Amino acid sequence: MASSWGGALLMTKGACCSLFKLLKPCSHHQILLEGQEEVGSPDFAAFLRSHKSLLKADYALSADGGQMFQDQGILAIGLRGAVAVEVTLQTLSSDQHSGMKGGSVLNPINALAKLLAGMVDENNHITVEGFYDDVKEIDAEDKEDLAAFPFDEEAELASLGAALPVGEKGFTTLERRWLRPTLDVVGIYGGFEGVGIKTIVPSKATAKISCRIVPNQNPDTIIKALESHVKEHAPAAANVTFKTLGFKAFPYSMPKNTIVNNAGSKVLQEVTGKPTLYYREGGTIPAMALLKKELGIDMTMFGFGLPDDRIHAPNERYRESMYKTGRIAYVKLLQRIGGLAEKSVGHDSSEL
């Protein structure tokens, strides 16, 4: 069972079905499945606008996301947004013999590597003009949440097979993940990619770039800044193609003190026995910001996957213990939100 999709879906549906069989709900519930997250949810905004009256709600929960620990609950109050672009430099009409033409024409792979390397300086600060213009400062509440969050950096580095933490100078690892934007080359190709060697000067080279963006940043503004930077700094001997890829999402941020967050915090403390922590998720769920923009609803993430579930990797899993904990927690949370808790005094929902 997959942690990133199937497990959360079955857990949530199972909890709802079990609760509704046991008790007659005093509130109306809707389950909305949105399956375009990995490509930026390009059709979701139009869907929400077209069905606004049908989807009108007081509260919303997302089964996406997860927990960092098995024995202590966490609730996310923010997610980074994202943009993705593709850059191609073409310097020749076709690949050329490196002995006959090498050293006298521009190698597009060399040029693209230099262009990409120049987007980040020696302090891992992004050099794209205007990239940080709308980034807000880390405030006191975020600093409190960061200080309270247990994070064993050495253990994580060991689990990742990484030698040292790397990131923007002047910020901690959690600050970089929660509240700072990023620019990553996620793919690069061109020239000969087969086994062995082929002595050519390639005709073109392409890179795919992904950026995570933080509260107050606008994905369209970042795309324009990236395009301007590429065109300004690309060599004159190269033809530049800049293309926006499908993944584009606004960052999401919500108040900590909401009805559902408060209820969720109490439920998580009840099922784990420890106080609930708040954090900001470094990943992106486009639907969260879209629901807030189109329907005006803050959505609480109430997922139960774990960091070692190998999400998006072979042999992805969902722990049976977390599946059971999640079902119990969802029943308790829906009881609290719907005002059903008083109707089931003494019932701990453990068999649901």
XYZ file of C-alpha atoms in Angstrom:
352
model
C 0.000 0.000 0.000
C 1.463 3.373 -0.992
C 2.006 6.065 1.631
C 1.624 8.945 -0.812
C -1.775 7.991 -2.230
C -3.516 4.638 -1.691
C -2.856 4.358 2.025
C -4.191 7.815 2.850
C -7.249 7.312 0.651
C -8.227 3.983 2.199
C -7.513 5.218 5.727
C -9.735 8.270 5.343
C -12.562 6.471 3.553
C -12.491 3.617 6.039
C -12.674 5.973 8.997
C -15.601 7.897 7.501
C -17.544 4.731 6.635
C -16.975 3.250 10.086
C -18.032 6.422 11.850
C -21.167 6.919 9.777
C -22.266 3.329 10.377
C -21.870 3.790 14.108
C -23.374 7.258 14.438
C -25.708 9.403 12.412
C -23.640 12.471 11.392
C -25.005 15.886 12.360
C -22.973 17.532 9.594
C -22.647 17.100 5.833
C -19.407 15.573 4.569
C -17.910 15.490 1.097
C -14.884 13.535 -0.092
C -13.062 15.148 -3.016
C -10.374 13.174 -4.861
C -7.880 15.269 -6.840
C -5.312 13.299 -8.793
C -3.226 15.918 -10.615
C -0.919 16.937 -7.781
C 2.233 15.635 -9.433
C 1.661 17.807 -12.517
C 0.608 20.948 -10.640
C -3.184 20.419 -10.591
C -3.684 22.412 -13.829
C -7.454 21.793 -14.054
C -8.363 22.046 -10.389
C -8.947 25.808 -10.175
C -11.470 25.724 -13.037
C -13.197 22.740 -11.429
C -13.505 24.570 -8.108
C -14.927 27.681 -9.782
C -17.452 25.621 -11.750
C -18.655 23.745 -8.653
C -18.308 26.441 -6.006
C -21.834 26.096 -4.630
C -21.605 22.295 -4.474
C -18.257 22.381 -2.689
C -19.118 25.110 -0.195
C -17.854 24.041 3.229
C -16.937 25.328 6.662
C -13.865 23.163 7.144
C -11.572 20.997 5.036
C -9.077 18.217 5.719
C -6.328 16.850 3.519
C -5.245 13.217 3.870
C -2.027 14.103 2.062
C 1.177 14.779 3.947
C 2.253 12.734 6.929
C 3.897 12.545 10.311
C 7.587 12.881 11.132
C 7.435 10.585 14.166
C 5.471 7.516 15.219
C 5.058 8.694 18.798
C 4.407 12.447 18.461
C 1.895 14.242 16.270
C 2.637 17.185 13.990
C 0.424 19.566 12.014
C 1.597 21.555 9.002
C 0.635 25.222 8.803
C 2.355 25.908 5.496
C 3.733 24.445 2.289
C 6.137 25.771 -0.283
C 4.890 26.461 -3.781
C 6.743 25.501 -6.939
C 7.615 26.343 -10.526
C 9.396 24.277 -13.163
C 11.017 25.422 -16.400
C 13.120 24.011 -19.211
C 16.077 25.793 -20.795
C 17.683 24.753 -24.099
C 20.800 26.226 -25.656
C 21.412 25.415 -29.328
C 24.669 26.454 -30.959
C 24.820 24.281 -34.099
C 22.377 22.846 -36.599
C 23.730 19.333 -35.907
C 26.415 17.562 -33.875
C 29.935 18.110 -35.239
C 33.215 16.157 -35.197
C 35.150 17.354 -32.150
C 38.492 16.994 -33.941
C 37.438 18.997 -36.969
C 35.302 21.660 -35.230
C 36.192 21.451 -31.536
C 37.654 24.635 -30.087
C 36.215 26.803 -32.861
C 32.465 26.562 -32.115
C 30.532 26.882 -28.857
C 29.845 23.665 -26.991
C 26.269 24.057 -25.676
C 26.767 21.660 -22.758
C 29.742 23.680 -21.510
C 27.771 26.903 -21.979
C 24.663 25.562 -20.239
C 26.686 24.225 -17.305
C 28.264 27.655 -16.844
C 24.874 29.383 -17.077
C 23.332 27.065 -14.493
C 26.290 27.295 -12.124
C 25.992 31.072 -12.201
C 22.451 30.938 -10.830
C 23.779 30.130 -7.350
C 26.801 31.756 -5.702
C 29.431 30.343 -3.324
C 27.067 30.918 -0.366
C 24.267 28.967 -2.063
C 22.398 32.231 -2.521
C 20.304 32.360 -5.701
C 21.615 35.092 -8.019
C 18.522 35.437 -10.232
C 17.601 39.116 -10.166
C 14.471 39.774 -8.072
C 14.203 36.173 -6.847
C 14.072 37.128 -3.151
C 12.136 40.387 -3.490
C 8.910 39.091 -1.902
C 10.365 36.612 0.599
C 9.193 37.468 4.111
C 11.485 37.450 7.093
C 11.289 34.535 9.546
C 8.961 35.787 12.295
C 8.856 35.087 16.029
C 6.151 32.393 15.792
C 8.106 30.479 13.175
C 11.242 30.719 15.308
C 9.333 29.234 18.249
C 8.106 26.337 16.101
C 11.609 25.766 14.733
C 13.112 25.720 18.225
C 10.491 23.254 19.493
C 10.864 20.827 16.596
C 13.098 17.805 17.365
C 15.583 17.332 14.541
C 18.594 15.014 14.601
C 20.656 16.321 11.701
C 23.469 13.790 12.082
C 21.033 10.865 12.008
C 19.324 12.240 8.933
C 22.610 12.759 7.095
C 23.553 9.167 7.855
C 20.203 7.865 6.589
C 20.585 9.874 3.367
C 24.187 8.860 2.794
C 25.163 12.551 2.772
C 28.498 13.778 4.122
C 27.553 17.303 5.211
C 24.526 19.616 5.293
C 24.537 22.050 2.377
C 22.383 25.120 1.833
C 21.969 28.873 1.871
C 24.479 30.476 4.232
C 23.029 32.063 7.344
C 20.121 29.644 7.759
C 19.657 26.316 9.529
C 18.570 23.177 7.694
C 14.977 23.459 8.939
C 14.818 27.166 8.081
C 15.965 26.342 4.557
C 13.303 23.670 4.187
C 10.400 25.474 5.791
C 10.869 29.110 4.877
C 13.476 29.680 2.163
C 13.096 29.278 -1.609
C 15.251 26.959 -3.697
C 16.552 26.532 -7.226
C 17.537 23.024 -8.327
C 18.613 21.566 -11.653
C 16.614 18.320 -11.723
C 17.746 17.090 -15.128
C 20.323 17.899 -17.813
C 21.026 16.214 -21.123
C 22.623 16.684 -24.513
C 25.217 15.203 -26.817
C 26.196 11.532 -26.691
C 24.673 9.608 -23.774
C 25.411 6.005 -24.801
C 28.022 3.583 -23.535
C 31.599 4.493 -24.387
C 32.601 7.701 -26.171
C 31.640 9.569 -29.303
C 33.917 12.445 -30.225
C 31.470 15.242 -31.042
C 30.646 18.826 -30.272
C 26.936 18.575 -29.416
C 24.459 20.834 -31.190
C 22.241 21.541 -28.185
C 21.819 20.960 -24.469
C 18.766 21.104 -22.209
C 18.216 21.499 -18.478
C 15.113 21.212 -16.345
C 14.929 23.540 -13.349
C 12.628 23.319 -10.345
C 12.151 26.050 -7.744
C 10.339 25.829 -4.434
C 8.860 29.160 -3.396
C 7.703 30.488 -0.036
C 4.873 32.680 1.340
C 4.407 35.989 -0.533
C 6.208 34.740 -3.644
C 4.216 34.471 -6.874
C 5.066 31.635 -9.279
C 4.472 33.806 -12.362
C 6.850 36.466 -11.038
C 9.532 33.822 -10.427
C 9.118 32.382 -13.925
C 9.569 35.837 -15.452
C 12.683 36.422 -13.324
C 14.158 33.082 -14.426
C 13.472 33.813 -18.096
C 15.029 37.274 -17.858
C 18.117 35.882 -16.144
C 18.580 33.123 -18.727
C 18.253 35.455 -21.688
C 20.537 38.066 -20.160
C 23.321 35.667 -19.188
C 23.206 33.128 -22.021
C 26.118 33.449 -24.489
C 25.504 35.400 -27.682
C 26.564 32.386 -29.749
C 23.605 30.322 -28.495
C 19.941 30.326 -29.435
C 17.880 30.138 -26.247
C 14.570 28.351 -25.777
C 12.812 28.896 -22.455
C 9.725 26.833 -21.690
C 7.458 26.694 -18.649
C 6.699 23.138 -17.570
C 3.397 22.001 -16.102
C 4.252 22.093 -12.419
C 3.299 25.507 -11.009
C 1.774 26.178 -7.601
C 1.392 28.985 -5.095
C 2.791 28.528 -1.586
C 0.251 27.853 1.146
C 0.088 29.324 4.620
C -2.610 29.198 7.282
C -3.122 30.475 10.834
C -2.128 28.079 13.572
C -5.184 28.844 15.687
C -8.088 27.489 13.605
C -10.987 25.312 14.749
C -9.737 22.269 12.847
C -6.094 22.753 13.835
C -7.074 23.047 17.489
C -9.236 19.925 17.235
C -6.550 18.055 15.318
C -3.900 19.027 17.846
C -5.974 17.613 20.697
C -6.691 14.403 18.804
C -3.029 13.826 17.940
C -2.041 14.402 21.556
C -4.746 11.945 22.601
C -3.529 9.155 20.287
C 0.223 9.705 20.821
C 0.360 10.891 24.418
C 2.607 13.844 23.548
C 1.926 17.525 22.762
C 1.351 18.240 19.072
C 4.012 20.239 17.225
C 3.481 22.696 14.361
C 5.767 22.929 11.358
C 5.983 24.044 7.729
C 6.274 21.445 5.003
C 8.958 21.926 2.367
C 6.962 20.118 -0.305
C 4.074 21.322 -2.444
C 0.384 20.401 -2.680
C -1.191 22.740 -5.267
C -4.754 21.974 -4.133
C -4.170 23.581 -0.726
C -3.575 27.094 -2.061
C -6.240 26.667 -4.758
C -8.934 25.737 -2.242
C -8.069 28.757 -0.147
C -8.065 31.068 -3.167
C -11.230 29.769 -4.848
C -13.373 28.705 -1.863
C -11.816 30.655 1.015
C -11.184 27.494 3.052
C -8.108 26.812 5.174
C -7.278 23.116 4.869
C -5.684 21.125 7.683
C -3.259 18.394 6.625
C -3.994 15.222 8.559
C -1.798 12.527 7.059
C -0.028 9.581 8.675
C 2.763 8.495 6.331
C 6.327 8.501 7.681
C 9.597 9.863 6.211
C 11.007 6.360 5.723
C 8.021 5.127 3.676
C 10.089 5.559 0.478
C 7.606 7.983 -1.055
C 7.960 8.204 -4.865
C 10.546 5.385 -4.768
C 10.476 1.628 -5.427
C 8.921 -0.460 -2.637
C 6.911 2.438 -1.230
C 4.982 1.416 1.850
C 2.483 2.505 4.491
C 3.025 1.184 8.026
C 0.108 -0.845 9.347
C 0.490 0.775 12.760
C 0.194 4.278 11.273
C -2.785 3.183 9.163
C -4.598 2.083 12.310
C -3.567 5.191 14.245
C -4.761 7.359 11.364
C -8.181 5.718 11.196
C -8.703 6.168 14.922
C -7.502 9.775 14.765
C -9.794 10.595 11.845
C -12.826 9.199 13.662
C -11.989 11.230 16.746
C -11.376 14.378 14.710
C -14.600 14.093 12.743
C -16.456 13.541 16.002
C -14.970 16.717 17.421
C -15.596 18.811 14.329
C -19.144 17.542 13.805
C -20.112 17.836 17.439
C -20.474 14.069 17.793
C -18.034 13.516 20.633
C -20.759 13.983 23.276
C -22.827 11.201 21.635
C -20.113 8.595 22.054
C -18.791 9.150 25.572
C -16.603 6.238 26.563
C -16.194 5.039 22.993
C -12.533 5.218 21.947
C -13.137 4.216 18.287
C -10.327 1.657 18.542
C -12.218 -1.081 16.713
C -13.134 1.147 13.743
